[in-house]
Coordinates of C-alpha atoms in Angstrom, one line a residue:
Chain R
A1293 CA -34.5 -7.8 1.9
I1294 CA -38.3 -8.8 1.0
V1295 CA -36.8 -11.1 -1.3
D1296 CA -34.2 -12.3 1.5
W1297 CA -37.4 -13.0 4.1
L1298 CA -39.4 -14.6 1.3
T1299 CA -36.9 -17.1 0.6
D1300 CA -36.2 -17.4 4.0
Q1301 CA -39.9 -18.5 4.7
L1302 CA -39.7 -21.0 1.8
I1303 CA -36.9 -22.4 3.3
Q1304 CA -38.2 -23.1 6.3
Q1305 CA -41.2 -24.7 4.8
T1306 CA -39.4 -27.0 2.3
P1307 CA -39.3 -30.4 4.5
D1308 CA -36.8 -32.0 1.8
L1309 CA -34.2 -30.1 2.0
P1310 CA -30.9 -31.7 2.6
L1311 CA -30.0 -30.1 5.8
A1312 CA -33.1 -30.0 7.1
H1313 CA -33.6 -30.3 11.0
Q1314 CA -30.0 -30.2 11.4
R1315 CA -28.0 -27.9 14.0
V1316 CA -25.6 -26.4 12.1
L1317 CA -22.6 -24.3 13.6
V1318 CA -20.5 -22.8 11.8
T1319 CA -17.0 -20.7 12.9
A1320 CA -15.7 -17.8 10.7
G1321 CA -12.9 -14.7 10.1
G1322 CA -9.1 -14.7 12.1
T1323 CA -9.1 -14.1 16.3
R1324 CA -7.9 -11.5 17.2
E1325 CA -4.9 -11.6 20.4
A1326 CA -4.5 -8.3 22.7
L1327 CA -1.1 -7.0 22.8
D1328 CA -2.4 -3.9 25.0
P1329 CA -6.3 -2.6 24.5
V1330 CA -4.8 -0.8 20.8
R1331 CA -2.5 -3.6 19.0
Y1332 CA -3.2 -6.9 18.1
I1333 CA -1.7 -10.2 16.4
S1334 CA -4.5 -11.5 14.3
N1335 CA -4.6 -13.0 10.7
R1336 CA -5.5 -12.7 6.8
S1337 CA -8.9 -14.3 7.2
S1338 CA -11.2 -12.5 5.6
G1339 CA -14.3 -15.2 7.2
K1340 CA -15.5 -15.5 3.6
M1341 CA -15.3 -18.8 3.5
G1342 CA -17.2 -18.7 6.7
Y1343 CA -20.1 -16.8 5.9
A1344 CA -20.5 -18.7 2.5
V1345 CA -20.5 -21.9 4.6
A1346 CA -23.1 -20.7 6.6
Q1347 CA -25.3 -19.7 3.8
A1348 CA -24.8 -22.8 1.9
A1349 CA -26.1 -24.5 5.2
R1350 CA -29.1 -22.1 5.4
E1351 CA -30.3 -22.5 2.0
M1352 CA -29.6 -26.7 2.7
G1353 CA -32.6 -26.1 5.1
A1354 CA -29.9 -26.3 7.8
D1355 CA -30.9 -24.3 11.6
V1356 CA -27.5 -22.1 11.2
T1357 CA -25.0 -20.7 13.8
L1358 CA -22.5 -18.6 12.8
I1359 CA -19.5 -17.6 15.7
S1360 CA -17.7 -14.7 13.7
A1361 CA -14.4 -13.2 14.4
T1362 CA -15.1 -10.5 12.0
R1363 CA -17.7 -7.7 12.0
N1364 CA -17.0 -6.4 8.4
L1365 CA -19.4 -8.9 6.7
P1366 CA -23.3 -8.8 5.9
V1367 CA -24.5 -11.7 8.0
P1368 CA -26.7 -14.0 5.8
T1369 CA -30.3 -14.0 6.2
G1370 CA -31.6 -16.3 8.4
V1371 CA -28.5 -17.3 10.0
K1372 CA -27.8 -16.6 14.1
V1373 CA -24.8 -14.5 14.9
V1374 CA -22.5 -14.3 17.5
Y1375 CA -19.5 -12.2 17.7
V1376 CA -16.3 -13.0 19.6
Q1377 CA -12.6 -11.7 19.4
S1378 CA -10.2 -14.1 20.9
A1379 CA -9.5 -17.9 20.7
A1380 CA -10.3 -18.0 24.0
D1381 CA -14.0 -16.6 23.3
L1382 CA -14.4 -18.9 20.3
L1383 CA -13.4 -21.7 22.9
A1384 CA -16.4 -20.8 25.1
Q1385 CA -18.7 -20.1 22.8
V1386 CA -18.2 -23.5 20.6
S1387 CA -18.1 -25.5 23.5
T1388 CA -21.2 -24.2 25.1
E1389 CA -22.8 -25.3 21.5
F1390 CA -21.4 -28.1 20.8
P1391 CA -23.3 -30.9 22.4
T1392 CA -26.8 -29.8 20.9
T1393 CA -24.8 -29.1 17.2
D1394 CA -25.0 -32.1 14.5
L1395 CA -22.7 -30.5 11.9
L1396 CA -19.7 -28.0 13.0
V1397 CA -17.5 -26.5 10.5
M1398 CA -14.2 -24.9 11.9
A1399 CA -14.0 -22.0 9.1
A1400 CA -12.2 -19.4 11.5
A1401 CA -8.9 -18.8 11.6
V1402 CA -8.1 -19.2 15.4
S1403 CA -4.8 -17.7 16.5
D1404 CA -2.6 -20.4 17.6
Y1405 CA -0.2 -17.7 19.7
R1406 CA -1.4 -15.4 22.0
P1407 CA 1.0 -12.8 23.9
V1408 CA 1.9 -14.2 27.9
Q1409 CA 1.1 -10.8 29.0
S1410 CA -2.2 -8.2 27.6
A1411 CA -1.1 -4.5 28.8
T1412 CA -4.7 -2.8 30.3
E1413 CA -2.8 0.4 28.6
K1414 CA -1.5 1.3 25.5
I1415 CA 2.3 0.3 25.6
K1416 CA 4.4 3.5 25.0
K1417 CA 7.7 3.2 22.9
P1418 CA 11.2 3.2 25.1
A1419 CA 12.6 6.0 25.1
D1420 CA 16.1 4.6 23.9
H1421 CA 14.0 3.2 21.1
A1422 CA 15.0 -0.3 21.8
D1423 CA 13.9 -3.7 20.2
L1424 CA 11.1 -5.0 22.4
T1425 CA 10.6 -8.6 22.8
L1426 CA 7.4 -10.2 22.9
Q1427 CA 7.0 -13.8 24.9
L1428 CA 4.0 -15.6 22.8
T1429 CA 2.0 -18.8 24.4
E1430 CA -0.4 -21.5 22.7
T1431 CA -3.8 -21.1 22.6
P1432 CA -6.1 -24.0 23.3
D1433 CA -6.8 -26.2 20.7
I1434 CA -10.1 -26.1 20.0
L1435 CA -10.9 -29.1 17.8
K1436 CA -8.7 -31.3 19.9
R1437 CA -10.4 -30.0 23.4
L1438 CA -13.9 -30.8 21.3
A1439 CA -12.7 -34.7 19.9
P1440 CA -13.2 -36.4 23.2
Q1441 CA -16.9 -34.8 23.5
K1442 CA -18.0 -36.1 20.2
T1443 CA -21.1 -38.0 20.3
H1444 CA -23.0 -38.1 17.2
Q1445 CA -21.4 -34.9 15.5
Y1446 CA -19.9 -34.6 12.1
V1447 CA -16.7 -32.4 12.4
I1448 CA -15.1 -30.5 9.3
G1449 CA -11.9 -28.6 9.8
F1450 CA -9.9 -26.3 7.6
A1451 CA -5.8 -26.2 6.9
A1452 CA -4.8 -23.1 5.2
E1453 CA -0.9 -23.6 4.6
T1454 CA 2.1 -22.1 2.2
Q1455 CA 3.4 -25.2 1.8
H1456 CA 3.7 -29.0 2.4
L1457 CA 0.0 -28.6 2.3
M1458 CA -0.9 -32.9 1.6
T1459 CA 1.7 -34.0 4.4
N1460 CA 0.3 -31.1 6.9
A1461 CA -3.6 -31.4 6.2
Q1462 CA -3.5 -35.5 6.5
R1463 CA -1.6 -34.8 9.9
K1464 CA -4.5 -32.4 11.0
L1465 CA -7.4 -35.0 9.3
T1466 CA -6.2 -37.5 11.9
S1467 CA -4.9 -35.5 14.8
K1468 CA -8.0 -34.0 15.3
K1469 CA -10.2 -37.0 14.2
L1470 CA -12.0 -35.2 11.7
D1471 CA -14.7 -36.5 9.6
L1472 CA -13.7 -34.1 7.0
L1473 CA -10.7 -32.1 5.8
V1474 CA -10.6 -28.7 3.7
A1475 CA -7.4 -28.2 2.5
N1476 CA -6.1 -24.9 0.7
D1477 CA -3.1 -23.8 -0.7
V1478 CA -3.1 -19.7 0.5
S1479 CA 0.0 -18.9 -1.7
K1480 CA -2.0 -19.8 -5.0
P1481 CA -3.8 -16.7 -7.1
G1482 CA -7.2 -17.3 -6.3
V1483 CA -7.3 -19.4 -3.6
G1484 CA -7.7 -18.4 0.4
F1485 CA -7.3 -15.1 1.9
N1486 CA -9.7 -12.1 0.9
G1487 CA -10.7 -13.3 -2.3
D1488 CA -14.0 -14.6 -3.8
T1489 CA -13.1 -17.8 -5.6
N1490 CA -11.4 -20.7 -3.9
Q1491 CA -9.7 -24.0 -5.1
V1492 CA -9.7 -26.9 -2.3
T1493 CA -9.0 -30.3 -1.5
L1494 CA -11.1 -32.2 0.5
L1495 CA -9.4 -35.4 2.8
Q1496 CA -11.8 -38.0 4.3
P1497 CA -10.3 -41.0 6.1
N1498 CA -10.0 -44.0 4.0
Q1499 CA -11.0 -41.9 1.2
A1500 CA -9.2 -40.4 -2.2
P1501 CA -8.8 -36.5 -1.7
I1502 CA -11.6 -34.6 -3.8
K1503 CA -9.8 -31.9 -5.4
T1504 CA -12.0 -29.6 -6.7
A1505 CA -12.0 -26.6 -9.5
L1506 CA -11.4 -22.7 -9.0
L1507 CA -15.1 -21.7 -8.2
S1508 CA -16.8 -19.2 -6.6
K1509 CA -16.7 -19.4 -2.3
I1510 CA -20.6 -20.4 -2.1
E1511 CA -19.9 -22.8 -4.8
I1512 CA -17.1 -24.3 -2.6
A1513 CA -19.5 -24.3 0.6
R1514 CA -22.0 -26.0 -1.5
T1515 CA -19.3 -28.5 -2.4
I1516 CA -18.2 -29.4 1.1
L1517 CA -21.3 -29.6 2.9
T1518 CA -22.8 -32.0 -0.1
T1519 CA -19.5 -34.3 0.1
A1520 CA -20.4 -33.8 4.0
V1521 CA -23.6 -35.2 3.3
A1522 CA -23.1 -37.9 1.0
A1523 CA -20.5 -39.3 3.3
G1524 CA -23.5 -39.9 5.8
A1525 CA -23.2 -36.3 8.0
V1526 CA -27.1 -36.6 8.5
Q1527 CA -28.2 -39.3 10.5
A1528 CA -31.5 -41.0 10.3
Chain G
A286 CA -24.6 6.6 -7.2
I287 CA -26.1 9.4 -9.8
V288 CA -26.8 11.3 -7.0
D289 CA -23.3 10.9 -5.3
W290 CA -22.1 11.8 -9.3
L291 CA -24.0 14.9 -9.3
T292 CA -22.7 16.1 -5.7
D293 CA -19.0 15.7 -7.0
Q294 CA -19.6 17.6 -10.3
L295 CA -21.1 20.7 -8.5
I296 CA -18.1 20.5 -6.0
Q297 CA -15.9 20.5 -9.1
Q298 CA -17.8 23.5 -10.4
T299 CA -18.3 25.7 -7.6
P300 CA -15.5 28.0 -7.0
D301 CA -15.1 29.4 -3.5
L302 CA -15.3 26.1 -1.3
P303 CA -12.9 26.8 1.1
L304 CA -10.3 24.0 0.3
A305 CA -10.8 24.4 -4.0
H306 CA -7.3 24.1 -5.7
Q307 CA -5.9 22.5 -2.9
R308 CA -4.3 19.1 -2.7
V309 CA -5.3 17.2 0.3
L310 CA -3.3 13.8 1.3
V311 CA -5.3 11.7 4.1
T312 CA -3.9 8.5 5.5
A313 CA -6.6 6.2 7.2
G314 CA -6.8 2.6 8.9
G315 CA -4.1 0.6 10.6
T316 CA -1.6 -0.9 9.1
R317 CA -0.3 -4.4 9.2
E318 CA 3.0 -5.9 9.8
A319 CA 3.5 -9.6 8.7
L320 CA 5.1 -12.1 10.8
D321 CA 4.4 -14.9 8.0
P322 CA 2.9 -14.8 4.7
V323 CA -0.9 -15.6 6.8
R324 CA -0.2 -13.8 11.0
Y325 CA 0.4 -10.3 11.1
I326 CA 0.3 -7.4 13.8
S327 CA -1.8 -4.6 13.6
N328 CA -4.1 -2.4 15.7
R329 CA -8.1 -1.6 16.1
S330 CA -8.1 1.1 13.7
S331 CA -11.3 0.6 11.8
G332 CA -10.2 3.7 9.3
K333 CA -13.2 5.3 9.5
M334 CA -12.3 8.4 10.8
G335 CA -9.9 9.4 8.0
Y336 CA -12.4 8.2 5.5
A337 CA -14.6 10.8 7.2
V338 CA -11.9 13.1 6.9
A339 CA -11.2 12.7 3.2
Q340 CA -15.3 12.9 2.1
A341 CA -15.1 16.3 4.4
A342 CA -12.2 17.8 2.6
R343 CA -13.9 16.1 -0.9
E344 CA -17.1 18.6 -0.1
M345 CA -15.0 21.4 0.7
G346 CA -13.5 21.2 -2.5
A347 CA -10.3 20.0 -2.3
D348 CA -8.7 17.5 -4.4
V349 CA -8.6 14.3 -2.5
T350 CA -6.3 11.3 -2.3
L351 CA -6.5 8.2 -0.1
I352 CA -3.8 6.3 1.1
S353 CA -5.9 3.6 2.9
A354 CA -4.6 0.8 5.2
T355 CA -7.9 -1.2 5.1
R356 CA -10.1 -2.4 2.2
N357 CA -13.0 -2.7 4.4
L358 CA -14.8 0.6 3.7
P359 CA -16.5 2.3 1.1
V360 CA -14.7 4.8 -1.1
P361 CA -16.1 8.5 -1.0
T362 CA -17.0 9.7 -4.0
G363 CA -14.3 11.7 -6.4
V364 CA -11.5 10.5 -3.9
K365 CA -8.4 8.8 -5.5
V366 CA -7.7 5.8 -3.1
V367 CA -4.0 3.6 -2.9
Y368 CA -3.9 0.7 -0.5
V369 CA -1.5 -0.4 1.4
Q370 CA -0.2 -3.4 3.8
S371 CA 2.7 -1.8 6.0
A372 CA 4.2 1.2 7.8
A373 CA 6.7 0.9 5.3
D374 CA 4.1 1.1 2.1
L375 CA 2.7 3.8 3.7
L376 CA 5.5 5.7 4.2
A377 CA 7.0 5.3 0.4
Q378 CA 3.4 6.4 -0.6
V379 CA 2.8 9.3 1.5
S380 CA 6.8 10.5 1.0
T381 CA 5.9 10.4 -3.1
E382 CA 2.7 12.6 -2.8
F383 CA 4.2 14.7 0.0
P384 CA 6.0 17.4 -2.4
T385 CA 2.9 18.4 -4.3
T386 CA 0.6 18.0 -1.1
D387 CA -1.1 21.5 0.7
L388 CA -2.4 19.8 3.4
L389 CA -1.9 16.0 5.1
V390 CA -4.1 14.5 7.5
M391 CA -2.1 11.6 9.2
A392 CA -5.2 9.7 10.4
A393 CA -3.9 6.5 9.9
A394 CA -2.9 4.2 12.9
V395 CA 0.5 3.6 11.7
S396 CA 2.2 0.7 13.6
D397 CA 5.6 1.6 15.6
Y398 CA 6.7 -1.9 15.6
R399 CA 7.3 -4.6 13.2
P400 CA 8.8 -8.0 13.4
V401 CA 12.4 -8.1 12.9
Q402 CA 11.8 -10.7 10.9
S403 CA 9.0 -11.8 8.6
A404 CA 9.1 -15.6 7.3
T405 CA 8.8 -16.6 3.8
E406 CA 6.1 -19.6 4.5
K407 CA 3.5 -20.4 7.4
I408 CA 5.2 -20.1 10.8
K409 CA 4.7 -24.1 12.1
K410 CA 4.1 -25.1 15.8
P411 CA 6.7 -26.3 17.8
A412 CA 6.7 -30.1 18.3
D413 CA 7.2 -29.2 21.9
H414 CA 4.4 -26.6 22.4
A415 CA 7.0 -24.1 23.7
D416 CA 6.9 -20.7 24.0
L417 CA 7.6 -18.5 21.0
T418 CA 9.7 -15.1 21.5
L419 CA 9.2 -12.7 19.1
Q420 CA 11.8 -9.4 18.4
L421 CA 10.1 -6.3 17.3
T422 CA 11.9 -3.3 16.2
E423 CA 10.6 0.8 15.4
T424 CA 9.4 1.6 12.0
P425 CA 9.9 4.4 11.1
D426 CA 8.4 7.3 12.2
I427 CA 6.6 8.7 9.1
L428 CA 5.8 12.4 10.8
K429 CA 9.4 12.9 12.2
R430 CA 10.8 12.2 8.3
L431 CA 8.6 14.5 7.0
A432 CA 9.0 17.1 9.2
P433 CA 12.4 18.7 7.3
Q434 CA 11.0 18.6 3.9
K435 CA 8.0 20.6 4.9
T436 CA 7.7 23.7 2.6
H437 CA 4.3 25.3 2.5
Q438 CA 2.3 21.9 3.7
Y439 CA 0.0 22.2 6.8
V440 CA 0.5 18.8 8.4
I441 CA -2.5 17.4 11.0
G442 CA -1.5 14.4 12.9
F443 CA -3.8 12.2 15.7
A444 CA -2.9 11.2 18.9
A445 CA -4.8 7.8 20.0
E446 CA -4.3 7.4 24.0
T447 CA -5.6 5.4 26.7
Q448 CA -3.9 7.3 29.9
H449 CA -1.7 10.8 30.0
L450 CA -3.8 12.1 26.4
M451 CA -2.9 15.6 27.1
T452 CA 0.7 15.5 28.2
N453 CA 1.6 12.6 24.9
A454 CA -0.8 14.0 22.9
Q455 CA 1.5 18.4 23.7
R456 CA 4.8 16.2 23.4
K457 CA 3.7 14.9 19.7
L458 CA 2.6 18.1 18.5
T459 CA 5.7 20.1 19.0
S460 CA 7.9 16.7 18.8
K461 CA 6.5 15.9 15.0
K462 CA 6.4 20.0 14.5
L463 CA 2.3 19.9 13.6
D464 CA 0.0 22.4 12.8
L465 CA -2.8 20.7 14.5
L466 CA -3.1 17.5 16.2
V467 CA -6.1 15.8 17.2
A468 CA -6.4 14.2 20.4
N469 CA -8.5 11.9 21.7
D470 CA -9.1 9.3 24.5
V471 CA -10.0 5.7 23.0
S472 CA -10.8 4.6 26.5
K473 CA -14.0 6.3 26.7
P474 CA -17.4 4.6 25.5
G475 CA -18.4 6.2 22.1
V476 CA -14.6 7.3 21.2
G477 CA -12.1 6.4 18.7
F478 CA -11.8 2.9 17.4
N479 CA -14.9 1.4 14.8
G480 CA -17.2 3.6 16.4
D481 CA -19.7 6.2 14.3
T482 CA -18.9 8.6 16.5
N483 CA -16.2 10.4 18.2
Q484 CA -15.4 12.9 20.9
V485 CA -11.5 15.1 20.3
T486 CA -9.6 17.7 21.7
L487 CA -7.4 19.7 19.2
L488 CA -4.3 21.4 20.1
Q489 CA -2.4 24.2 17.9
P490 CA 1.4 25.7 19.0
N491 CA 0.6 28.3 20.9
Q492 CA -3.2 28.5 21.2
A493 CA -5.7 26.7 24.2
P494 CA -7.2 23.3 23.2
I495 CA -10.6 22.7 21.9
K496 CA -12.7 20.4 23.4
T497 CA -15.4 19.0 20.8
A498 CA -18.5 17.8 21.9
L499 CA -19.3 13.9 21.2
L500 CA -20.5 13.9 17.5
S501 CA -20.3 12.0 14.5
K502 CA -17.1 11.3 12.8
I503 CA -18.5 13.1 9.2
E504 CA -18.5 16.0 11.6
I505 CA -15.7 15.4 13.6
A506 CA -14.2 15.6 10.1
R507 CA -15.7 19.1 9.0
T508 CA -14.7 20.7 12.4
I509 CA -10.7 19.4 12.0
L510 CA -10.7 20.5 8.7
T511 CA -12.8 24.1 9.4
T512 CA -10.3 24.7 12.0
A513 CA -7.3 24.2 10.2
V514 CA -8.2 26.5 7.2
A515 CA -9.2 29.1 10.2
A516 CA -5.5 28.9 11.6
G517 CA -4.3 29.6 8.0
A518 CA -3.9 26.0 6.1
V519 CA -4.6 27.3 3.2
Q520 CA -1.9 30.5 1.5
A521 CA -3.8 32.7 -0.3

């Protein structure tokens, strides 16, 4: 802990780090949409990739806020954290922080559907053991909502797919007006959810895709941020 | 770690502990039912109560196996663990272990519904942003399935409710032929999911309910097991 504290003091006093004076906002983890007070719909995101980005941004000198949909991971030293549950909570927090953010990294796996109704008491099994029908509706698309509010912000998104990765990722880069998109094929071994390694492809508008090796998540995080800095994420 | 190891050696060599030579099977955590390779339905169980029961049973001298639907918690020293995902996985594991189990503690929050179909690839949003309908069907009721296979086993179940707790708990005790049921009202502060404290009511056939104080989960676990031993869970 003392080593973490000393490291953090050193970061604060090193003026020429690549993200010095930059406000970096990172979202992480899988949001949860309640069916009732007990049950929810979520996804397999562990939050590890987002936490690694927050740590890497801090090491590169940034002022980092992490909006986290998971509570299971240790918060990197020197990083502020705000915990959220649902896609709506996450949208509210990101919207508040966005105007004063320089670099947004949307690593959270935001639920794209939520139950139309969320029961206030635990739903009991019907006595006749009948099947249940659940009506789901789309959640707000956070990156699309933020796009018109962009002034100077550099925005990084993620795409996790099990097929047609490059087609889906390229579409997302364009439709959400992203500066950088991190695409990963979560059906491959060692890639994506819950592991400590990842292999990704970095897409930028009008640039050839950059494919990384299979690396630890902190190394992937450093590669993402270094690529963003090289592409002009930090304005003079 | 060395202290844990020494403690465990001591437990193994102390013959008169209350659960010596007993095979205890504990289930813990909330099972997950996949919608597709990314999304799932689950519940707010952290697994902490089940892990506390496993630890308490080990401290009382038992040979403990933990069937865990969560991977986020440290496994107590001397306890064997098997990880599972869905209600069907959990049923398969419990069924295998049940014949050689002396005391079963079903602390897992087993999903009672699963999607009728689980997609093999990530479901994409429909282009027209329409609502989705999800068809859910009941999962197998593990305690009901095990009831006819009971020979000498002492079986402890849990009920987490937000209303009509005692009515629902009493019905569960009877319908599932439990020896002991641990009822908790998860809508109360400090009770149930994710916290480190709990307050429960212990129900047994033909006995007055026993209500505990608000205690740490390890103290609740010891109370549950001590009550089971006092009620004759360990056969001579």
